[in-house]
Amino acid sequence: MAKNSDDHIRLKDKMQINLKSYLITSLFILLFSGAMAQTGLHEESFKHINLDYPGLEKVKTAFNNRKYEDAGKALLTYYRKKLAGKPDLSNLEIPVDTNGALAIKTQEIADKALLHQFKTQEAYGYFDFGKDIDWQLWPIKDNEVRWQLHRVKWWLPMALAYRGTKDEKYAKEWILQLEGWIKKNPLGLSADNDNFAWRPLEVSDRIQSLVPIISIFITSSNVTPEFLINFLNSYHQQANYLLSNYADQGNHRLFEAQRTLFAGASFPEFKNASKWRKSGITILNTEIVKQVYPDGLQYELSPVYHAGAIDIFVNAFKGAQKANLDSEFPPSYKQTIEKMVMAFINITFPNYNQPMFGDSWWKEKEFRLRQFQSWSAMFPDNPFINYFASEGKTGQKPNWLSRGLTTAGFYTFRNGWETGSTILMLKASPPGEFHAQPDNGTFELWVKGRNFTPDAGCFVYSGNDEIMKKRNWFRQTTVHSTLTLDNQNMVITQAALQKWETSKTLDVLTYTNPSYKDLNHCRSVLFIDQKYFLIVDQAIGRAAGNIGIHYQLKEDSQPRFDQGNRLVTTNYPDGNNLLIQCLSPKINLKQEEGKVSYEYGKELSRPAFAFEAPKSSNETSIFLTIVYPYSDSRAPKINVIENNGNNYQTGQINLTISVNGEKRNISVMLKNKAR
């Protein structure tokens, strides 16, 4: 028993010794692992970097000697020398002035971001995303709120605040937020999260903005080699993701390709940088042919996105120049861009705004000026682009007036280019993409500095049922200046041009759109003596129902409605006013609900009305409407006489229009003769 007891004691002592040894070893391993976790650098950390790239010799030497921490330090030194003080802001959609004092708004955004209060969509203001940022928070079920959350637009203001103040609190917070975003939004977390955090457009937005952001923060003492590697690996994953996830079509595909090119040009040290550059260039060369009509308009038929497409193509070319790859674009690439700018000039009002067709909204003049200046720099020998870039100080005023973009179906009637001009822009187009609306025939009328009939705009894009209800209200045909059957949405937008002819005394546009089953809308617009308009609308076909010709006015127009004479006049105290009168008999004038949205998420009530009449299945309904700008104290008295030979169905017009007793005979064929 004694021997067994001694053996037991010795076994117990041995076990205690082994346990101590195990604990010491484990502690050592934990400490060593902690040290490794702290540096976080190992062979895999550098797998995306081309260590043979010029300037990375010290990085490569340290890496080959398995001194990964030293390799990270050398890489940080390299990027500090390369990037510090050189933020490339040329690719941003909204230019940033880095020469003057920090803008108050920029400072506000940066300081709010320190508190995790982010403005993800301008219309809704700031939302608090919590001390531990909740990247899945969706305070308003508008998809733009959550998509734009993942565009992290406040990071650049934080960088600019750091650049101006050198206060490390901005750098510390940005580093925490970026690392938090990477950790909480891994690709594949969920289908829902991928739809927002990893939608290709948002990915492309990040790889664009992160270039100037890291260029500013790179000097911070809080940017360690470990963080830089983490940043670079995340950037690589995002840029590489786009190669196989581009949008199928539209401006999204353009944005994504251009930004992929930009990523490859900005970080040529990546092994895949050349693939990114080549991919972006290949797609842009293909899409500029697909997406731009022969008349120069981008096929989404939205002026805002047309201008955005010009910027994309211009910035892509500049990015290619940066990488000495501009020769990869054929001469036709620049020629098409120039044609796009000329098309944009044609649909530009004197205040530098464009009609709000499709999902468009008004832009500040300063923003458009910067765009024109960028475009003029690319085409310095084009006097018309230079004219707009310089506000008419240099270059040449366009030497044409009324002009039609006949493939895209945008028609501009004008008697001048100055603020005091009369300009009407009308849309009668082929089917558009996502941003187009069922609105063929709608128009905007500018007279002496006032846009009397702004189009509806879009208000919002997408979201839950409540958001979509708001969007659909602004898209409906009844809120556009065109024809409806029983107030239903236009089924087809496929306008067929029948005549576009201009002269000093009479411009004529006629098109027909198969708006509804068994009903075509034929609209003719006559610009008479470069002063006023006669609109002839015909509802043709077997369909029966209530025909409405809708009009909308500016929100401050305070119109007078004269039911008996079927006319509406605006009431501006400056005397610059408009009369809209239906001259056809047996027509009812009906007031309608009107709204306009000049900015995303913001709407205003405004006057709207329609001229209505029932249509039987065996007749063609005809509406003859005068749109007459005037400056007298009283609206003019207008009537029309149909002369012998006048026949709307055949297109032969022979009318006498009397304005305050002054007569004007109009004799014209509304349609080109069949060949």
XYZ file of C-alpha atoms in Angstrom:
675
model
C 0.000 0.000 0.000
C 2.940 2.324 0.888
C 4.565 1.715 -2.476
C 1.288 2.399 -4.250
C 0.875 5.588 -2.187
C 4.388 6.805 -3.138
C 3.693 6.059 -6.783
C 0.492 8.007 -6.531
C 2.298 11.008 -5.034
C 5.011 10.884 -7.697
C 2.343 10.635 -10.438
C 0.487 13.568 -8.917
C 3.677 15.670 -8.790
C 4.485 14.780 -12.388
C 0.994 15.764 -13.478
C 1.329 19.099 -11.692
C 4.670 19.744 -13.383
C 3.193 18.872 -16.796
C 0.204 21.097 -16.106
C 2.491 24.007 -15.216
C 4.511 23.374 -18.341
C 1.308 23.221 -20.422
C 0.029 26.455 -18.904
C 3.331 28.224 -19.491
C 3.453 26.973 -23.072
C -0.169 27.941 -23.671
C 0.413 31.367 -22.220
C 3.429 31.800 -24.475
C 1.392 30.738 -27.486
C -1.400 33.129 -26.570
C 1.028 35.982 -26.085
C 2.767 35.178 -29.363
C -0.577 34.863 -31.141
C -1.646 38.174 -29.671
C 1.487 39.775 -30.981
C 0.863 38.262 -34.379
C -2.768 39.416 -34.278
C -1.574 42.888 -33.374
C 0.676 43.165 -36.404
C -1.647 41.041 -38.529
C 0.969 40.799 -41.285
C 1.915 37.540 -42.914
C 2.687 36.194 -46.329
C -0.954 36.231 -47.453
C -1.247 39.919 -46.580
C 0.721 40.869 -49.693
C -0.802 38.391 -52.155
C -2.519 41.065 -54.277
C 0.510 43.373 -54.525
C 2.887 43.221 -57.490
C 6.143 43.375 -55.571
C 8.038 43.873 -58.828
C 6.320 47.211 -59.384
C 8.866 50.076 -59.552
C 9.292 51.679 -56.136
C 8.434 48.555 -54.132
C 11.991 47.180 -53.994
C 12.286 47.556 -50.214
C 8.908 45.933 -49.745
C 9.973 42.978 -51.869
C 13.286 42.542 -50.063
C 11.645 42.492 -46.648
C 8.938 40.159 -47.922
C 11.471 37.696 -49.381
C 13.261 37.688 -46.008
C 9.926 36.892 -44.312
C 10.083 40.202 -42.458
C 6.464 40.976 -43.076
C 6.234 43.756 -40.520
C 9.150 45.530 -42.201
C 7.528 44.936 -45.579
C 4.363 46.613 -44.289
C 6.331 49.589 -42.996
C 8.089 49.939 -46.340
C 4.756 49.775 -48.159
C 3.329 52.497 -45.930
C 6.380 54.660 -46.614
C 5.913 54.115 -50.343
C 2.252 55.149 -50.313
C 2.892 58.137 -48.069
C 5.424 59.385 -50.575
C 3.167 58.610 -53.535
C -0.200 59.805 -52.212
C 0.389 62.379 -49.503
C -0.985 65.778 -50.427
C -2.169 64.583 -53.834
C -5.849 63.661 -53.491
C -7.223 62.847 -56.941
C -10.650 64.471 -56.895
C -11.012 64.607 -60.665
C -13.281 61.590 -60.821
C -15.932 62.770 -58.379
C -19.451 63.530 -59.605
C -19.506 66.769 -57.612
C -16.209 68.726 -57.769
C -14.541 69.643 -54.476
C -12.593 72.849 -53.902
C -9.481 72.027 -51.877
C -7.884 75.453 -52.211
C -10.221 77.590 -50.159
C -11.432 77.273 -46.589
C -13.395 74.209 -45.614
C -17.054 74.698 -46.483
C -19.409 75.006 -43.509
C -21.564 72.182 -44.840
C -18.538 69.912 -45.254
C -17.457 70.622 -41.681
C -20.953 69.862 -40.431
C -21.073 66.514 -42.238
C -17.657 65.566 -40.855
C -18.556 66.482 -37.284
C -21.905 64.708 -37.466
C -20.071 61.636 -38.735
C -18.008 61.577 -35.538
C -21.310 61.042 -33.729
C -22.442 58.400 -36.252
C -25.099 60.731 -37.590
C -25.124 60.240 -41.344
C -27.095 61.949 -44.097
C -27.482 59.112 -46.581
C -29.987 60.970 -48.753
C -30.134 64.749 -48.793
C -33.937 64.907 -48.717
C -34.256 63.139 -45.347
C -31.559 64.793 -43.257
C -29.400 63.039 -40.667
C -30.110 59.711 -39.002
C -28.365 58.340 -35.910
C -26.899 54.918 -36.686
C -25.888 54.184 -33.106
C -22.693 54.023 -31.071
C -21.913 50.657 -32.643
C -22.889 51.540 -36.200
C -25.870 49.543 -37.417
C -25.185 49.138 -41.122
C -28.539 47.407 -41.606
C -30.584 50.293 -40.189
C -33.269 51.374 -42.655
C -35.095 54.332 -41.056
C -37.153 55.169 -44.169
C -38.037 52.401 -46.579
C -36.683 54.293 -49.553
C -34.033 52.090 -51.176
C -31.866 55.130 -51.841
C -31.461 55.656 -48.092
C -29.870 52.263 -47.626
C -27.984 52.128 -50.924
C -26.415 55.497 -50.264
C -25.538 54.487 -46.733
C -23.047 52.129 -48.354
C -21.662 54.893 -50.525
C -20.320 56.353 -47.242
C -20.416 59.886 -48.637
C -19.397 61.405 -45.284
C -15.929 59.834 -45.369
C -14.588 62.395 -47.831
C -15.815 65.342 -45.708
C -14.060 63.691 -42.750
C -10.891 63.513 -44.823
C -11.237 67.131 -45.903
C -11.791 68.182 -42.281
C -8.631 66.290 -41.330
C -6.749 67.931 -44.199
C -7.786 71.356 -42.968
C -7.326 70.839 -39.219
C -4.865 67.929 -38.830
C -7.078 66.840 -35.941
C -6.468 63.118 -35.500
C -10.013 62.524 -34.253
C -11.172 62.426 -37.862
C -8.528 59.896 -38.844
C -9.187 57.692 -35.808
C -12.918 57.651 -36.427
C -12.582 57.004 -40.147
C -10.281 54.050 -39.493
C -12.756 52.612 -36.991
C -15.650 53.090 -39.393
C -13.853 51.542 -42.356
C -12.718 48.534 -40.345
C -16.222 48.222 -38.925
C -17.754 48.331 -42.377
C -15.393 45.604 -43.625
C -16.136 43.398 -40.621
C -19.912 43.844 -40.623
C -20.550 43.752 -44.362
C -18.638 40.795 -45.779
C -19.685 39.662 -49.214
C -22.214 36.864 -48.786
C -23.441 37.901 -45.343
C -26.991 37.671 -46.687
C -28.824 38.218 -49.934
C -30.463 41.294 -48.434
C -27.197 42.850 -47.294
C -25.466 42.041 -50.575
C -28.280 43.833 -52.406
C -27.320 47.060 -50.684
C -23.701 46.847 -49.508
C -22.492 44.969 -52.582
C -24.714 46.304 -55.325
C -22.150 47.029 -58.056
C -23.026 50.731 -58.285
C -22.294 51.210 -54.580
C -19.090 49.189 -54.856
C -17.977 51.391 -57.750
C -18.809 54.529 -55.774
C -16.597 53.368 -52.916
C -13.598 52.433 -55.040
C -13.848 55.893 -56.569
C -14.068 57.923 -53.362
C -11.593 55.821 -51.370
C -8.745 56.999 -53.601
C -8.766 60.652 -52.480
C -9.782 59.616 -48.945
C -6.737 57.409 -48.350
C -4.569 59.995 -50.085
C -5.518 62.497 -47.380
C -5.493 60.199 -44.351
C -2.268 58.405 -45.336
C -0.171 60.934 -43.393
C -1.994 60.236 -40.135
C 0.002 58.555 -37.374
C -3.048 56.354 -36.837
C -2.599 54.771 -40.255
C -0.449 51.754 -39.477
C 1.041 49.204 -41.870
C -1.600 46.731 -40.676
C -4.426 49.138 -41.435
C -2.985 49.995 -44.841
C -2.835 46.312 -45.776
C -6.395 45.825 -44.537
C -7.488 48.818 -46.628
C -5.688 47.613 -49.743
C -7.030 44.074 -49.506
C -10.588 45.340 -49.083
C -10.129 47.754 -51.979
C -8.813 44.936 -54.146
C -11.762 42.709 -53.287
C -14.230 45.439 -54.205
C -12.572 46.441 -57.473
C -12.108 42.824 -58.489
C -15.760 42.089 -57.666
C -16.907 44.432 -60.404
C -15.180 42.453 -63.146
C -17.891 39.810 -63.068
C -20.762 41.832 -61.627
C -21.262 44.851 -63.866
C -24.846 46.014 -64.381
C -26.291 44.689 -67.615
C -27.056 48.098 -69.107
C -27.601 51.792 -68.585
C -25.704 54.448 -66.702
C -24.894 52.001 -63.872
C -22.793 49.945 -66.270
C -21.021 53.108 -67.422
C -20.282 54.277 -63.880
C -18.974 50.868 -62.862
C -16.709 50.475 -65.894
C -15.296 53.988 -65.595
C -14.571 53.565 -61.892
C -12.955 50.177 -62.448
C -10.656 51.847 -64.943
C -9.985 54.579 -62.384
C -9.113 51.972 -59.742
C -6.600 50.338 -62.064
C -5.062 53.688 -62.914
C -4.954 54.814 -59.265
C -3.448 51.611 -57.838
C -1.202 50.169 -60.564
C 0.652 48.286 -57.789
C -2.097 45.649 -57.715
C -1.485 42.505 -59.745
C -4.950 42.842 -61.292
C -4.685 46.571 -62.050
C -4.138 46.010 -65.762
C -7.225 43.760 -65.892
C -9.305 46.488 -64.284
C -8.090 49.101 -66.733
C -8.646 46.873 -69.741
C -12.093 45.804 -68.533
C -13.240 49.383 -68.028
C -11.977 50.539 -71.398
C -13.483 47.578 -73.249
C -16.924 48.107 -71.733
C -16.913 51.865 -72.332
C -15.881 51.435 -75.955
C -18.765 49.009 -76.402
C -21.395 50.931 -74.442
C -20.780 54.332 -76.019
C -21.937 52.791 -79.297
C -24.920 51.043 -77.683
C -26.114 53.813 -75.414
C -25.713 56.950 -77.513
C -28.120 57.632 -80.345
C -26.790 59.020 -83.647
C -28.127 62.461 -82.660
C -25.982 62.390 -79.506
C -28.546 61.714 -76.770
C -28.050 58.900 -74.261
C -30.773 56.274 -74.564
C -32.237 56.619 -71.074
C -33.840 59.854 -72.325
C -33.197 61.719 -69.076
C -31.244 65.010 -69.336
C -29.663 64.538 -65.908
C -28.366 61.089 -66.755
C -27.296 62.244 -70.197
C -25.041 64.843 -68.571
C -23.816 62.189 -66.143
C -22.952 59.910 -69.056
C -20.888 62.688 -70.657
C -18.946 63.060 -67.404
C -18.365 59.321 -67.234
C -16.940 59.143 -70.752
C -14.802 62.260 -70.198
C -13.447 61.083 -66.839
C -12.725 57.650 -68.263
C -10.643 59.189 -71.021
C -8.737 61.280 -68.477
C -8.203 58.170 -66.347
C -6.830 56.355 -69.363
C -4.486 59.262 -70.045
C -3.247 58.938 -66.468
C -2.318 55.325 -67.224
C -1.005 56.199 -70.719
C -3.820 54.152 -72.219
C -5.866 56.844 -73.984
C -4.823 55.340 -77.321
C -7.070 52.380 -76.420
C -10.039 54.618 -77.220
C -10.680 55.038 -80.970
C -11.143 58.554 -82.450
C -14.892 57.893 -82.641
C -15.004 57.777 -78.835
C -14.141 61.473 -78.457
C -16.237 62.377 -81.466
C -19.279 60.798 -79.838
C -18.664 62.653 -76.578
C -18.507 65.931 -78.469
C -21.785 65.078 -80.187
C -23.307 64.371 -76.754
C -22.259 67.799 -75.481
C -23.742 69.462 -78.551
C -27.002 67.589 -77.984
C -26.979 68.790 -74.376
C -26.510 72.381 -75.526
C -29.608 71.980 -77.674
C -31.758 71.118 -74.622
C -30.251 73.764 -72.328
C -32.266 76.772 -71.179
C -30.554 80.154 -70.664
C -30.326 79.507 -66.899
C -28.338 76.308 -67.640
C -31.204 74.030 -66.636
C -32.692 71.333 -68.861
C -36.233 69.946 -69.036
C -37.076 67.519 -66.239
C -38.057 64.714 -68.601
C -37.752 61.267 -67.059
C -36.037 61.103 -63.691
C -34.485 64.539 -63.960
C -34.318 67.505 -61.646
C -32.917 71.017 -61.740
C -29.226 71.609 -61.091
C -27.512 74.743 -59.835
C -25.990 76.870 -62.558
C -22.552 76.636 -60.937
C -22.660 72.860 -61.206
C -23.497 72.959 -64.908
C -20.830 75.594 -65.514
C -18.185 73.325 -64.013
C -19.370 70.520 -66.271
C -19.185 72.694 -69.371
C -15.720 73.871 -68.340
C -14.577 70.263 -68.003
C -16.052 69.416 -71.402
C -14.554 72.515 -72.991
C -11.121 71.489 -71.727
C -11.529 68.261 -73.676
C -12.753 70.095 -76.794
C -10.923 73.438 -76.721
C -11.520 74.067 -80.427
C -15.311 73.827 -80.171
C -16.513 77.467 -79.948
C -20.072 76.553 -78.905
C -18.997 74.473 -75.908
C -16.582 77.255 -74.955
C -19.435 79.762 -75.172
C -21.390 77.872 -72.520
C -18.309 77.183 -70.408
C -17.538 80.922 -70.264
C -21.125 82.166 -69.865
C -20.866 83.727 -73.319
C -17.668 85.672 -72.631
C -15.669 83.721 -75.187
C -16.401 81.247 -77.952
C -19.398 81.535 -80.245
C -23.117 81.600 -79.564
C -24.826 78.689 -81.353
C -25.625 79.664 -84.942
C -28.890 77.730 -85.065
C -32.277 78.109 -83.385
C -34.924 75.368 -83.511
C -33.412 71.913 -83.801
C -34.628 68.350 -83.374
C -32.760 65.368 -81.995
C -34.829 63.169 -84.219
C -33.622 59.725 -83.127
C -34.049 60.372 -79.420
C -37.156 62.453 -80.074
C -36.236 65.673 -78.248
C -37.392 68.750 -80.189
C -36.460 72.325 -79.338
C -38.316 75.346 -80.697
C -36.499 78.588 -79.949
C -36.208 82.174 -81.139
C -32.935 82.843 -79.319
C -30.362 81.762 -76.753
C -30.727 84.669 -74.336
C -32.764 84.884 -71.137
C -35.459 86.896 -72.928
C -36.015 84.189 -75.542
C -39.033 81.937 -76.095
C -38.106 78.246 -75.990
C -40.269 75.114 -76.001
C -38.742 71.659 -75.571
C -40.891 68.608 -76.315
C -40.303 64.879 -75.913
C -41.656 62.385 -78.474
C -39.315 59.445 -78.155
C -38.724 55.741 -78.625
C -39.000 53.520 -75.520
C -36.565 54.573 -72.805
C -34.855 52.637 -70.068
C -35.522 52.751 -66.308
C -35.535 56.540 -66.001
C -37.945 57.237 -68.872
C -41.645 57.811 -68.193
C -44.914 57.248 -70.146
C -44.985 60.865 -71.236
C -44.545 61.280 -75.000
C -45.749 64.718 -75.996
C -44.866 66.439 -72.738
C -43.045 69.765 -72.955
C -41.556 72.670 -71.044
C -42.011 76.289 -72.123
C -39.531 79.040 -71.233
C -40.405 82.695 -71.888
C -38.319 85.708 -70.828
C -36.582 83.971 -67.948
C -39.538 81.940 -66.668
C -40.222 78.234 -67.121
C -44.019 78.287 -67.245
C -44.614 74.536 -67.568
C -41.897 72.537 -65.794
C -42.288 68.788 -66.161
C -43.245 66.778 -63.083
C -39.829 65.371 -62.146
C -39.617 62.069 -60.282
C -39.695 62.779 -56.500
C -38.332 59.337 -55.461
C -36.940 56.186 -57.095
C -37.812 52.923 -55.359
C -38.664 51.337 -52.051
C -41.606 49.787 -50.233
C -45.238 50.166 -51.323
C -45.547 53.623 -49.783
C -42.455 54.900 -51.596
C -43.511 53.332 -54.891
C -46.932 54.942 -54.598
C -45.224 58.333 -54.407
C -42.960 57.528 -57.340
C -45.804 56.294 -59.490
C -47.795 59.464 -58.882
C -45.085 61.524 -60.571
C -44.686 59.028 -63.398
C -48.334 58.859 -64.435
C -49.249 60.248 -67.833
C -51.905 62.602 -66.457
C -49.276 64.773 -64.744
C -47.502 65.418 -68.044
C -48.530 67.818 -70.802
C -49.933 65.237 -73.169
C -53.025 63.181 -74.115
C -54.696 60.419 -72.089
C -57.542 57.982 -72.580
C -59.693 57.702 -69.429
C -56.764 59.145 -67.463
C -54.844 55.892 -67.849
C -51.106 55.653 -68.283
C -49.773 55.633 -71.813
C -49.146 52.002 -72.772
C -46.568 52.530 -75.514
C -43.957 55.247 -76.027
C -42.867 54.788 -79.622
C -43.273 58.097 -81.408
C -43.039 58.069 -85.202
C -41.849 61.371 -86.649
C -43.924 62.588 -89.572
C -42.580 66.096 -90.031
C -39.910 68.364 -88.573
C -39.378 71.531 -90.551
C -38.089 74.925 -89.447
C -38.060 78.424 -90.935
C -38.010 82.034 -89.741
C -41.810 82.279 -89.733
C -43.010 78.745 -89.026
C -41.603 75.643 -87.337
C -43.636 72.443 -87.638
C -43.408 69.193 -85.690
C -45.792 66.281 -86.247
C -45.477 62.834 -84.710
C -47.809 59.953 -83.936
C -47.571 57.796 -80.838
C -49.514 54.485 -80.420
C -50.405 55.476 -76.868
C -53.186 52.946 -76.187
C -54.719 49.863 -77.732
C -56.694 51.028 -80.740
C -55.811 54.666 -80.145
C -53.006 56.739 -81.630
C -52.115 60.205 -80.473
C -51.080 62.492 -83.323
C -49.677 65.795 -82.099
C -48.607 68.722 -84.265
C -46.879 71.765 -82.799
C -46.561 74.953 -84.856
C -44.241 77.753 -83.701
C -45.720 80.777 -85.423
C -43.585 83.826 -86.216
C -41.253 82.768 -83.381
C -43.876 84.153 -80.949
C -46.560 81.618 -80.007
C -47.668 78.024 -80.492
C -50.604 76.224 -82.044
C -51.007 72.608 -80.905
C -53.200 70.201 -82.837
C -53.982 66.962 -80.958
C -55.834 64.104 -82.591
C -57.036 60.923 -80.872
C -57.292 58.416 -83.719
C -58.642 54.869 -83.578
C -61.510 52.627 -82.503
C -61.015 53.114 -78.769
C -63.793 54.988 -76.999
C -63.623 56.897 -73.743
C -62.767 60.229 -72.205
C -59.923 62.064 -73.942
C -57.929 64.520 -71.861
C -55.222 66.978 -72.930
C -53.307 67.842 -69.765
C -51.281 70.899 -68.824
C -49.340 71.886 -65.721
C -48.130 75.304 -64.624
C -45.400 76.619 -62.364
C -46.299 76.545 -58.680
C -46.447 80.350 -58.288
C -48.474 81.118 -61.427
C -51.793 81.892 -59.641
C -53.840 81.152 -62.769
C -57.276 82.368 -63.686
C -59.649 79.758 -65.101
C -62.293 80.788 -67.626
C -64.567 77.781 -68.057
C -66.827 79.395 -70.651
C -64.003 80.299 -73.015
C -61.928 77.239 -72.142
C -58.838 79.264 -71.307
C -56.321 79.607 -68.508
C -54.029 82.577 -67.895
C -51.188 82.985 -65.422
C -51.110 85.989 -63.105
C -47.543 87.163 -62.595
C -47.255 90.790 -61.435
C -44.218 91.416 -63.666
C -46.463 91.082 -66.727
C -44.670 88.074 -68.176
C -47.625 85.737 -68.556
C -49.055 82.848 -70.535
C -52.434 82.034 -72.063
C -53.479 78.466 -72.853
C -56.795 78.234 -74.682
C -58.581 75.344 -76.355
C -60.278 76.683 -79.499
C -62.242 73.516 -80.270
C -65.977 73.482 -79.416
C -67.674 71.111 -76.980
C -64.618 70.846 -74.750
C -64.672 70.964 -70.951
C -61.986 72.662 -68.857
C -61.254 70.723 -65.672
C -58.870 71.600 -62.849
C -56.667 68.745 -61.604
C -54.246 67.979 -58.803
C -50.756 69.153 -59.666
C -47.324 68.615 -58.126
C -43.750 69.223 -59.163
C -40.481 67.897 -57.747
C -37.358 69.946 -58.448
C -35.265 67.937 -55.971
C -35.241 64.322 -54.840
C -37.739 63.747 -52.047
C -39.218 67.258 -52.226
C -42.521 68.230 -53.825
C -44.614 71.346 -54.319
C -48.278 71.713 -55.164
C -49.007 73.506 -58.410
C -51.916 74.295 -60.750
C -52.885 71.692 -63.320
C -55.808 71.269 -65.668
C -57.115 69.350 -68.657
C -59.276 69.962 -71.693
C -61.630 66.980 -71.927
C -64.194 65.527 -74.296
C -65.797 62.096 -74.789
C -64.793 60.055 -77.828
C -66.935 57.443 -79.537
C -65.429 54.467 -81.324
C -66.161 55.777 -84.810
C -64.664 59.257 -84.573
C -61.393 61.131 -84.337
C -61.246 63.634 -81.483
C -59.519 66.910 -82.320
C -58.227 69.503 -79.865
C -56.926 72.822 -81.191
C -54.982 74.714 -78.520
C -53.200 78.074 -78.529
C -50.244 78.533 -76.162
C -49.594 82.259 -76.226
C -46.992 84.156 -74.144
C -47.913 87.809 -73.622
C -46.708 90.901 -71.804
C -49.721 93.209 -72.021
C -51.863 93.996 -68.999
C -54.649 91.869 -70.447
C -54.598 88.483 -72.098
C -55.142 88.699 -75.861
C -58.448 87.734 -77.423
C -57.856 84.866 -79.802
C -60.099 83.020 -82.193
C -59.578 80.767 -85.190
C -61.406 80.335 -88.480
C -61.206 77.135 -90.493
C -60.789 78.033 -94.152
C -61.752 75.998 -97.181
C -59.496 73.019 -97.601
C -58.634 72.722 -93.921
C -58.580 69.010 -93.063
C -56.975 67.782 -89.865
C -57.216 64.105 -90.800
C -55.194 64.528 -93.988
C -52.881 66.994 -92.313
C -53.789 69.916 -94.555
C -54.059 73.032 -92.392
C -55.686 76.213 -93.652
C -56.576 78.427 -90.717
C -56.852 82.092 -89.923
C -55.804 82.977 -86.397
C -56.948 86.311 -85.019
C -55.083 87.842 -82.073
C -56.750 91.042 -80.830
C -58.122 91.467 -84.340
C -54.787 90.985 -86.083
C -55.124 88.097 -88.489
C -52.533 85.524 -89.525
C -53.208 82.867 -92.131
C -51.634 79.464 -91.580
C -51.512 77.190 -94.603
C -49.262 74.173 -94.211
C -49.171 70.406 -94.631
C -48.606 68.832 -91.236
C -47.193 65.604 -92.615
C -44.483 64.902 -95.117
C -45.758 63.449 -98.367
C -45.458 59.669 -98.544
C -42.576 58.535 -100.714
